[in-house]
Amino acid sequence: MTDQVDSHDTQTQDDTAAARVPERGAELPRGQDQRVVLGHDKPLRLDCGIDLGPFTLAYSTYGSLNAEKTNCILVCHALTGDHFVADPHPTTGKPGWWHQIVGPGKIVDTDRFFVICINVLGSCMGSSGPAETDPATGKPWGMRFPVITIGDMVQAQARLMDALGIERLFAVIGGSMGGMQALEWAHTFPDRVFACVPIATSYRHSAQNIAFHEVGRQAIVSDPDWCGGDYLEHDKRPERGLAVARMAAHITYLSEQALHRKFGRRLQDRSTITYGFEADFQVESYLRYQGSTFVDRFDANSYLYITRAMDYFDLAEENGGRLANAFMGTKTRFCVISFSSDWLFPTSESRAVVHALNAVAANVSFVEVQSDKGHDAFLLDEPEFHETLQGFLDGAAEHLGLPRRGEG
Amino acid sequence: MTDQVDSHDTQTQDDTAAARVPERGAELPRGQDQRVVLGHDKPLRLDCGIDLGPFTLAYSTYGSLNAEKTNCILVCHALTGDHFVADPHPTTGKPGWWHQIVGPGKIVDTDRFFVICINVLGSCMGSSGPAETDPATGKPWGMRFPVITIGDMVQAQARLMDALGIERLFAVIGGSMGGMQALEWAHTFPDRVFACVPIATSYRHSAQNIAFHEVGRQAIVSDPDWCGGDYLEHDKRPERGLAVARMAAHITYLSEQALHRKFGRRLQDRSTITYGFEADFQVESYLRYQGSTFVDRFDANSYLYITRAMDYFDLAEENGGRLANAFMGTKTRFCVISFSSDWLFPTSESRAVVHALNAVAANVSFVEVQSDKGHDAFLLDEPEFHETLQGFLDGAAEHLGLPRRGEG
């Protein structure tokens, strides 16, 4: 094994440093915002046919790997997510995106589990992507970065697991695009995944999903500051286009009911409409804020690449047009979770996954959580969702013979 | 009465020409794409408090007004619609937007009814709007055009009805924003509307509706070619921003099912994905086409103004927070129609209108048409919708004592 695990500050291109990957989990490099450079000797063969290597993954870990290396939970993040799953985001200072779920004594209990979250390939929080430097040119990759897929993201993650010496994951968990990765893990590495929790997701991107992504991409590439993707070289950023893309996407993350409850037709800092084009309504002000803050933390080209990866995802198509083929003979335990008001990845998509798993006699439980919060419910305080996840993880851990809660 | 009705080519500013408005409908200026200049002596007091006048309305008429002037149907168009309801659009050459509904022997039978459709105030097909010339400066209005409301549109239409000597409309019919106008007519002029057909609409724009409009507006004003709204003076047009706005809006006009049925994940002129950012998927190609053709026929500032008018519409808020107050004592017969898969103006919005009408003991019938076509169903071939509209109009005409079909 030639891949290496290094801290952020001591990143090295030295393949021989692979020996620094410890044999026992207790000595693993741990903590937030680590970097690892992989694929020195064996580049990653991407689905597009291009070899990528070496490549970098940024990741965070929480808790300790047990001696048997059987207590690892991989948490997969969504489109604009990152590896700061349980600790504050370095740019925004906001709590980790799943801080309610992941932490000591929490549902994904870092006192019991070794939890790892990896910034996906193509993203912009430290992993190789279009905003990073192409070693061949010394310039930002821009649109010369190869198009990646959900499968590529998962293959890259598996390389890191190899480097960490983790043969088998106790669980892969993810919402939205994170759920796509969870399904892809269970499909590609059935023997490496004991339990799989795809949340608010689908086995393929629908026409409407693709349509919304295409609007966002067109907003970005229509911005003159995009510069054909080379904005970093021109010291520009397509902030207006990226903000519009985010605004459009953000609407799809909330249900109509949630928008009505949060904002309705209430006015923003005024008692009457102004007969103008300022943000009279709270919902306008909110959306503008979402757009303007997003551009501070996300790269426009990464947005293009990751939306494309989601569009391309179709586990049925990849398996002869029959989704069940993707899980033939699986021994993985699945817990599929959807939210009743999620119109981006509606329950019908989760049901299709469940039907496919049933068709191959897989061990699967399915819960549609009643919620009016829409797609984003998986990131929010949803007691029924949390109880479901807790119950499934406890049961799976018991089945695998891991210590019970509090026994850790 | 000082308003005047003139043909497009002989438009005049002479108030005294008002005498040219004939006393009898048989001599009315008829046909497609007429122009009338109104408000010479008495400007239109807009809701924003500004007086607009003189102002121009473009309109088309079909059929003949009867001697009693009791057979007029006003058809109100939607956001990006126009007065070419039954004849080809001058730019696109496509058939009129409601050619399936309006015409000789059709549901809105121009052999029986005098049908008029008026380009709304603020639009760009001949009526006064931001792309027209401000008489005070000789330059395009741009963003100096006053912000208008659905109420202003209806007041302007009423001025034309006055000029035509039409005291009372047999029916006001409209879908989407056209339905808002229909409801506004019934509210503001209860004695002038015998029958009202609001289709696929609401009494107010929801938070989600406003959110989607705001995304479109931000796409437009973010385009550097918008030039603060003065693009016409700079010989530019914010085509990229307007195309993105149209693409986002277009998704909301179709149901998820319709997008799946029409496009699914089918590829466009290729057998495999390209691992790139071209329009691999048919739905992407379709959306790009919708965006690129829209900019040829619509003005970006008009898009800002008309979306704003829709956002501001709230018949409940205008009537003490109780929608029923808007229709107190009404004698108008209503037929409210919604479509089951319309998520832009869902059936729940129509139900709220029906409940309010029931609360004031109005004559109202309500049909939710089962359709998978989404919001745009009102523009498409939907037999149940067509039968409903036909039945209601026949019944109302009989009640008013108009000749039956074929008796005209």
GROMACS .gro file of C-alpha atoms in nm, chain B residues 92-359:
model
  268
  500THR     CA    1  -4.281   3.323  -3.298
  501GLY     CA    2  -4.545   3.246  -3.559
  502LYS     CA    3  -4.692   2.993  -3.320
  503PRO     CA    4  -5.071   2.955  -3.292
  504GLY     CA    5  -5.247   3.175  -3.038
  505TRP     CA    6  -5.186   3.061  -2.684
  506TRP     CA    7  -5.549   2.952  -2.635
  507HIS     CA    8  -5.635   2.859  -2.993
  508GLN     CA    9  -5.777   2.529  -2.868
  509ILE     CA   10  -6.028   2.717  -2.651
  510VAL     CA   11  -6.107   3.036  -2.842
  511GLY     CA   12  -6.243   3.042  -3.197
  512PRO     CA   13  -6.547   2.977  -3.415
  513GLY     CA   14  -6.740   2.681  -3.274
  514LYS     CA   15  -6.487   2.632  -2.998
  515ILE     CA   16  -6.547   2.645  -2.623
  516VAL     CA   17  -6.515   3.021  -2.610
  517ASP     CA   18  -6.716   3.039  -2.929
  518THR     CA   19  -6.642   3.348  -3.133
  519ASP     CA   20  -6.957   3.277  -3.334
  520ARG     CA   21  -7.156   3.346  -3.016
  521PHE     CA   22  -6.937   3.572  -2.809
  522PHE     CA   23  -6.747   3.893  -2.857
  523VAL     CA   24  -6.410   3.792  -2.717
  524ILE     CA   25  -6.146   4.040  -2.617
  525CYS     CA   26  -5.796   3.984  -2.484
  526ILE     CA   27  -5.586   4.275  -2.366
  527ASN     CA   28  -5.209   4.282  -2.323
  528VAL     CA   29  -5.165   4.373  -1.956
  529LEU     CA   30  -5.024   4.701  -1.840
  530GLY     CA   31  -4.651   4.658  -1.783
  531SER     CA   32  -4.612   4.396  -2.054
  532CYS     CA   33  -4.421   4.435  -2.378
  533MET     CA   34  -4.654   4.344  -2.663
  534GLY     CA   35  -4.785   4.694  -2.725
  535SER     CA   36  -4.935   4.801  -2.395
  536SER     CA   37  -4.759   5.063  -2.187
  537GLY     CA   38  -4.469   4.911  -1.999
  538PRO     CA   39  -4.103   4.960  -1.922
  539ALA     CA   40  -3.993   4.892  -2.281
  540GLU     CA   41  -4.222   5.162  -2.420
  541THR     CA   42  -4.125   5.525  -2.454
  542ASP     CA   43  -4.183   5.756  -2.162
  543PRO     CA   44  -4.353   6.058  -2.328
  544ALA     CA   45  -4.195   6.285  -2.069
  545THR     CA   46  -3.838   6.197  -2.171
  546GLY     CA   47  -3.866   6.041  -2.514
  547LYS     CA   48  -3.660   5.749  -2.382
  548PRO     CA   49  -3.767   5.401  -2.278
  549TRP     CA   50  -3.928   5.397  -1.936
  550GLY     CA   51  -3.697   5.126  -1.803
  551MET     CA   52  -3.714   5.105  -1.426
  552ARG     CA   53  -3.874   5.450  -1.413
  553PHE     CA   54  -4.201   5.290  -1.517
  554PRO     CA   55  -4.421   5.286  -1.207
  555VAL     CA   56  -4.467   4.953  -1.032
  556ILE     CA   57  -4.807   4.817  -1.123
  557THR     CA   58  -5.042   4.569  -0.958
  558ILE     CA   59  -5.301   4.318  -1.071
  559GLY     CA   60  -5.555   4.580  -0.961
  560ASP     CA   61  -5.396   4.837  -1.193
  561MET     CA   62  -5.409   4.592  -1.484
  562VAL     CA   63  -5.779   4.542  -1.423
  563GLN     CA   64  -5.851   4.913  -1.385
  564ALA     CA   65  -5.682   4.971  -1.719
  565GLN     CA   66  -5.889   4.697  -1.879
  566ALA     CA   67  -6.204   4.853  -1.735
  567ARG     CA   68  -6.113   5.180  -1.902
  568LEU     CA   69  -6.105   5.001  -2.235
  569MET     CA   70  -6.440   4.841  -2.163
  570ASP     CA   71  -6.573   5.191  -2.087
  571ALA     CA   72  -6.433   5.315  -2.415
  572LEU     CA   73  -6.599   5.029  -2.599
  573GLY     CA   74  -6.926   5.104  -2.423
  574ILE     CA   75  -6.936   4.761  -2.264
  575GLU     CA   76  -7.100   4.801  -1.926
  576ARG     CA   77  -7.105   4.440  -1.826
  577LEU     CA   78  -6.896   4.139  -1.918
  578PHE     CA   79  -7.068   3.810  -1.974
  579ALA     CA   80  -6.757   3.641  -1.844
  580VAL     CA   81  -6.401   3.702  -1.733
  581ILE     CA   82  -6.180   3.399  -1.782
  582GLY     CA   83  -5.815   3.349  -1.712
  583GLY     CA   84  -5.551   3.099  -1.604
  584SER     CA   85  -5.260   3.161  -1.366
  585MET     CA   86  -5.207   3.541  -1.353
  586GLY     CA   87  -5.513   3.562  -1.580
  587GLY     CA   88  -5.710   3.399  -1.301
  588MET     CA   89  -5.584   3.660  -1.058
  589GLN     CA   90  -5.724   3.926  -1.292
  590ALA     CA   91  -6.053   3.738  -1.316
  591LEU     CA   92  -6.081   3.733  -0.935
  592GLU     CA   93  -5.981   4.099  -0.916
  593TRP     CA   94  -6.253   4.188  -1.172
  594ALA     CA   95  -6.517   4.004  -0.969
  595HIS     CA   96  -6.397   4.178  -0.653
  596THR     CA   97  -6.362   4.531  -0.789
  597PHE     CA   98  -6.652   4.537  -1.035
  598PRO     CA   99  -6.905   4.286  -0.900
  599ASP     CA  100  -7.187   4.443  -1.103
  600ARG     CA  101  -6.989   4.427  -1.426
  601VAL     CA  102  -6.907   4.055  -1.418
  602PHE     CA  103  -7.183   3.802  -1.480
  603ALA     CA  104  -6.955   3.500  -1.470
  604CYS     CA  105  -6.599   3.450  -1.352
  605VAL     CA  106  -6.368   3.158  -1.430
  606PRO     CA  107  -6.041   3.162  -1.234
  607ILE     CA  108  -5.825   2.871  -1.351
  608ALA     CA  109  -5.506   2.729  -1.197
  609THR     CA  110  -5.466   3.036  -0.983
  610SER     CA  111  -5.484   3.177  -0.633
  611TYR     CA  112  -5.614   3.475  -0.440
  612ARG     CA  113  -5.255   3.549  -0.336
  613HIS     CA  114  -4.900   3.461  -0.425
  614SER     CA  115  -4.748   3.214  -0.179
  615ALA     CA  116  -4.402   3.236  -0.023
  616GLN     CA  117  -4.279   2.970  -0.264
  617ASN     CA  118  -4.429   3.158  -0.560
  618ILE     CA  119  -4.255   3.477  -0.450
  619ALA     CA  120  -3.931   3.285  -0.399
  620PHE     CA  121  -3.926   3.152  -0.754
  621HIS     CA  122  -4.004   3.497  -0.893
  622GLU     CA  123  -3.726   3.649  -0.687
  623VAL     CA  124  -3.479   3.398  -0.831
  624GLY     CA  125  -3.584   3.503  -1.180
  625ARG     CA  126  -3.553   3.870  -1.099
  626GLN     CA  127  -3.209   3.823  -0.945
  627ALA     CA  128  -3.097   3.632  -1.255
  628ILE     CA  129  -3.201   3.931  -1.468
  629VAL     CA  130  -3.058   4.213  -1.258
  630SER     CA  131  -2.736   4.014  -1.207
  631ASP     CA  132  -2.675   4.018  -1.582
  632PRO     CA  133  -2.433   4.305  -1.654
  633ASP     CA  134  -2.624   4.369  -1.978
  634TRP     CA  135  -2.925   4.469  -1.771
  635CYS     CA  136  -2.745   4.804  -1.721
  636GLY     CA  137  -2.958   4.905  -1.424
  637GLY     CA  138  -3.263   4.857  -1.645
  638ASP     CA  139  -3.144   5.092  -1.920
  639TYR     CA  140  -3.026   4.823  -2.157
  640LEU     CA  141  -3.236   4.952  -2.447
  641GLU     CA  142  -3.055   5.285  -2.435
  642HIS     CA  143  -2.724   5.097  -2.438
  643ASP     CA  144  -2.836   4.875  -2.724
  644LYS     CA  145  -2.801   4.569  -2.504
  645ARG     CA  146  -3.035   4.307  -2.364
  646PRO     CA  147  -2.985   4.091  -2.054
  647GLU     CA  148  -3.052   3.777  -2.254
  648ARG     CA  149  -2.851   3.539  -2.039
  649GLY     CA  150  -3.019   3.646  -1.719
  650LEU     CA  151  -3.364   3.644  -1.875
  651ALA     CA  152  -3.304   3.296  -2.018
  652VAL     CA  153  -3.205   3.163  -1.675
  653ALA     CA  154  -3.516   3.325  -1.524
  654ARG     CA  155  -3.731   3.154  -1.785
  655MET     CA  156  -3.565   2.819  -1.732
  656ALA     CA  157  -3.627   2.830  -1.357
  657ALA     CA  158  -3.987   2.938  -1.409
  658HIS     CA  159  -4.048   2.679  -1.674
  659ILE     CA  160  -3.973   2.395  -1.433
  660THR     CA  161  -4.252   2.522  -1.211
  661TYR     CA  162  -4.501   2.510  -1.499
  662LEU     CA  163  -4.461   2.135  -1.541
  663SER     CA  164  -4.524   1.857  -1.297
  664GLU     CA  165  -4.252   1.616  -1.195
  665GLN     CA  166  -4.457   1.344  -1.369
  666ALA     CA  167  -4.480   1.546  -1.691
  667LEU     CA  168  -4.105   1.603  -1.695
  668HIS     CA  169  -4.052   1.233  -1.635
  669ARG     CA  170  -4.295   1.134  -1.909
  670LYS     CA  171  -4.166   1.387  -2.163
  671PHE     CA  172  -3.794   1.347  -2.096
  672GLY     CA  173  -3.708   1.114  -1.813
  673ARG     CA  174  -3.333   1.060  -1.821
  674ARG     CA  175  -3.324   1.019  -2.197
  675LEU     CA  176  -3.017   1.153  -2.371
  676GLN     CA  177  -3.019   1.420  -2.640
  677ASP     CA  178  -2.880   1.308  -2.977
  678ARG     CA  179  -2.627   1.073  -2.818
  679SER     CA  180  -2.617   0.716  -2.693
  680THR     CA  181  -2.396   0.765  -2.389
  681ILE     CA  182  -2.319   1.045  -2.147
  682THR     CA  183  -2.025   1.262  -2.250
  683TYR     CA  184  -1.873   1.328  -1.908
  684GLY     CA  185  -1.898   1.696  -1.983
  685PHE     CA  186  -2.123   1.995  -1.947
  686GLU     CA  187  -2.305   1.991  -2.278
  687ALA     CA  188  -2.678   1.920  -2.273
  688ASP     CA  189  -2.645   1.542  -2.245
  689PHE     CA  190  -3.002   1.504  -2.126
  690GLN     CA  191  -3.312   1.593  -2.328
  691VAL     CA  192  -3.451   1.789  -2.037
  692GLU     CA  193  -3.142   2.012  -2.040
  693SER     CA  194  -3.169   2.071  -2.412
  694TYR     CA  195  -3.539   2.149  -2.374
  695LEU     CA  196  -3.481   2.399  -2.095
  696ARG     CA  197  -3.200   2.571  -2.281
  697TYR     CA  198  -3.428   2.603  -2.582
  698GLN     CA  199  -3.707   2.747  -2.367
  699GLY     CA  200  -3.467   3.005  -2.230
  700SER     CA  201  -3.311   3.102  -2.560
  701THR     CA  202  -3.639   3.144  -2.749
  702PHE     CA  203  -3.806   3.334  -2.467
  703VAL     CA  204  -3.561   3.623  -2.491
  704ASP     CA  205  -3.670   3.681  -2.851
  705ARG     CA  206  -4.026   3.753  -2.751
  706PHE     CA  207  -4.014   3.907  -2.408
  707ASP     CA  208  -3.870   4.213  -2.241
  708ALA     CA  209  -3.660   4.161  -1.929
  709ASN     CA  210  -3.792   4.465  -1.744
  710SER     CA  211  -4.150   4.362  -1.819
  711TYR     CA  212  -4.063   4.030  -1.658
  712LEU     CA  213  -3.954   4.216  -1.346
  713TYR     CA  214  -4.269   4.429  -1.336
  714ILE     CA  215  -4.522   4.156  -1.399
  715THR     CA  216  -4.369   3.910  -1.156
  716ARG     CA  217  -4.379   4.189  -0.899
  717ALA     CA  218  -4.746   4.253  -0.968
  718MET     CA  219  -4.817   3.884  -0.903
  719ASP     CA  220  -4.613   3.885  -0.582
  720TYR     CA  221  -4.809   4.181  -0.451
  721PHE     CA  222  -5.146   4.021  -0.522
  722ASP     CA  223  -5.331   3.925  -0.206
  723LEU     CA  224  -5.708   3.965  -0.211
  724ALA     CA  225  -5.736   3.856   0.151
  725GLU     CA  226  -5.485   4.108   0.281
  726GLU     CA  227  -5.656   4.384   0.083
  727ASN     CA  228  -5.984   4.296   0.250
  728GLY     CA  229  -5.903   4.298   0.616
  729GLY     CA  230  -5.728   3.963   0.610
  730ARG     CA  231  -6.049   3.775   0.526
  731LEU     CA  232  -6.083   3.658   0.168
  732ALA     CA  233  -6.462   3.625   0.193
  733ASN     CA  234  -6.483   4.001   0.244
  734ALA     CA  235  -6.360   4.044  -0.111
  735PHE     CA  236  -6.679   3.889  -0.246
  736MET     CA  237  -6.945   4.002   0.003
  737GLY     CA  238  -7.285   4.019  -0.164
  738THR     CA  239  -7.154   3.908  -0.503
  739LYS     CA  240  -7.408   3.799  -0.766
  740THR     CA  241  -7.137   3.675  -1.002
  741ARG     CA  242  -7.143   3.305  -1.094
  742PHE     CA  243  -6.803   3.146  -1.037
  743CYS     CA  244  -6.641   2.838  -1.183
  744VAL     CA  245  -6.312   2.764  -1.008
  745ILE     CA  246  -6.085   2.512  -1.180
  746SER     CA  247  -5.759   2.359  -1.061
  747PHE     CA  248  -5.535   2.077  -1.182
  748SER     CA  249  -5.431   1.794  -0.954
  749SER     CA  250  -5.061   1.804  -1.047
  750ASP     CA  251  -5.024   2.182  -1.043
  751TRP     CA  252  -4.771   2.252  -0.768
  752LEU     CA  253  -4.729   2.620  -0.855
  753PHE     CA  254  -5.094   2.697  -0.783
  754PRO     CA  255  -5.206   2.381  -0.607
  755THR     CA  256  -5.569   2.283  -0.561
  756SER     CA  257  -5.554   2.397  -0.198
  757GLU     CA  258  -5.533   2.756  -0.324
  758SER     CA  259  -5.846   2.713  -0.535
  759ARG     CA  260  -6.021   2.550  -0.242
  760ALA     CA  261  -5.950   2.857  -0.031
  761VAL     CA  262  -6.120   3.069  -0.297
  762VAL     CA  263  -6.417   2.832  -0.306
  763HIS     CA  264  -6.448   2.835   0.074
  764ALA     CA  265  -6.449   3.214   0.075
  765LEU     CA  266  -6.717   3.220  -0.196
  766ASN     CA  267  -6.923   2.965  -0.006
  767ALA     CA  268  -6.893   3.180   0.305
   0.00000   0.00000   0.00000
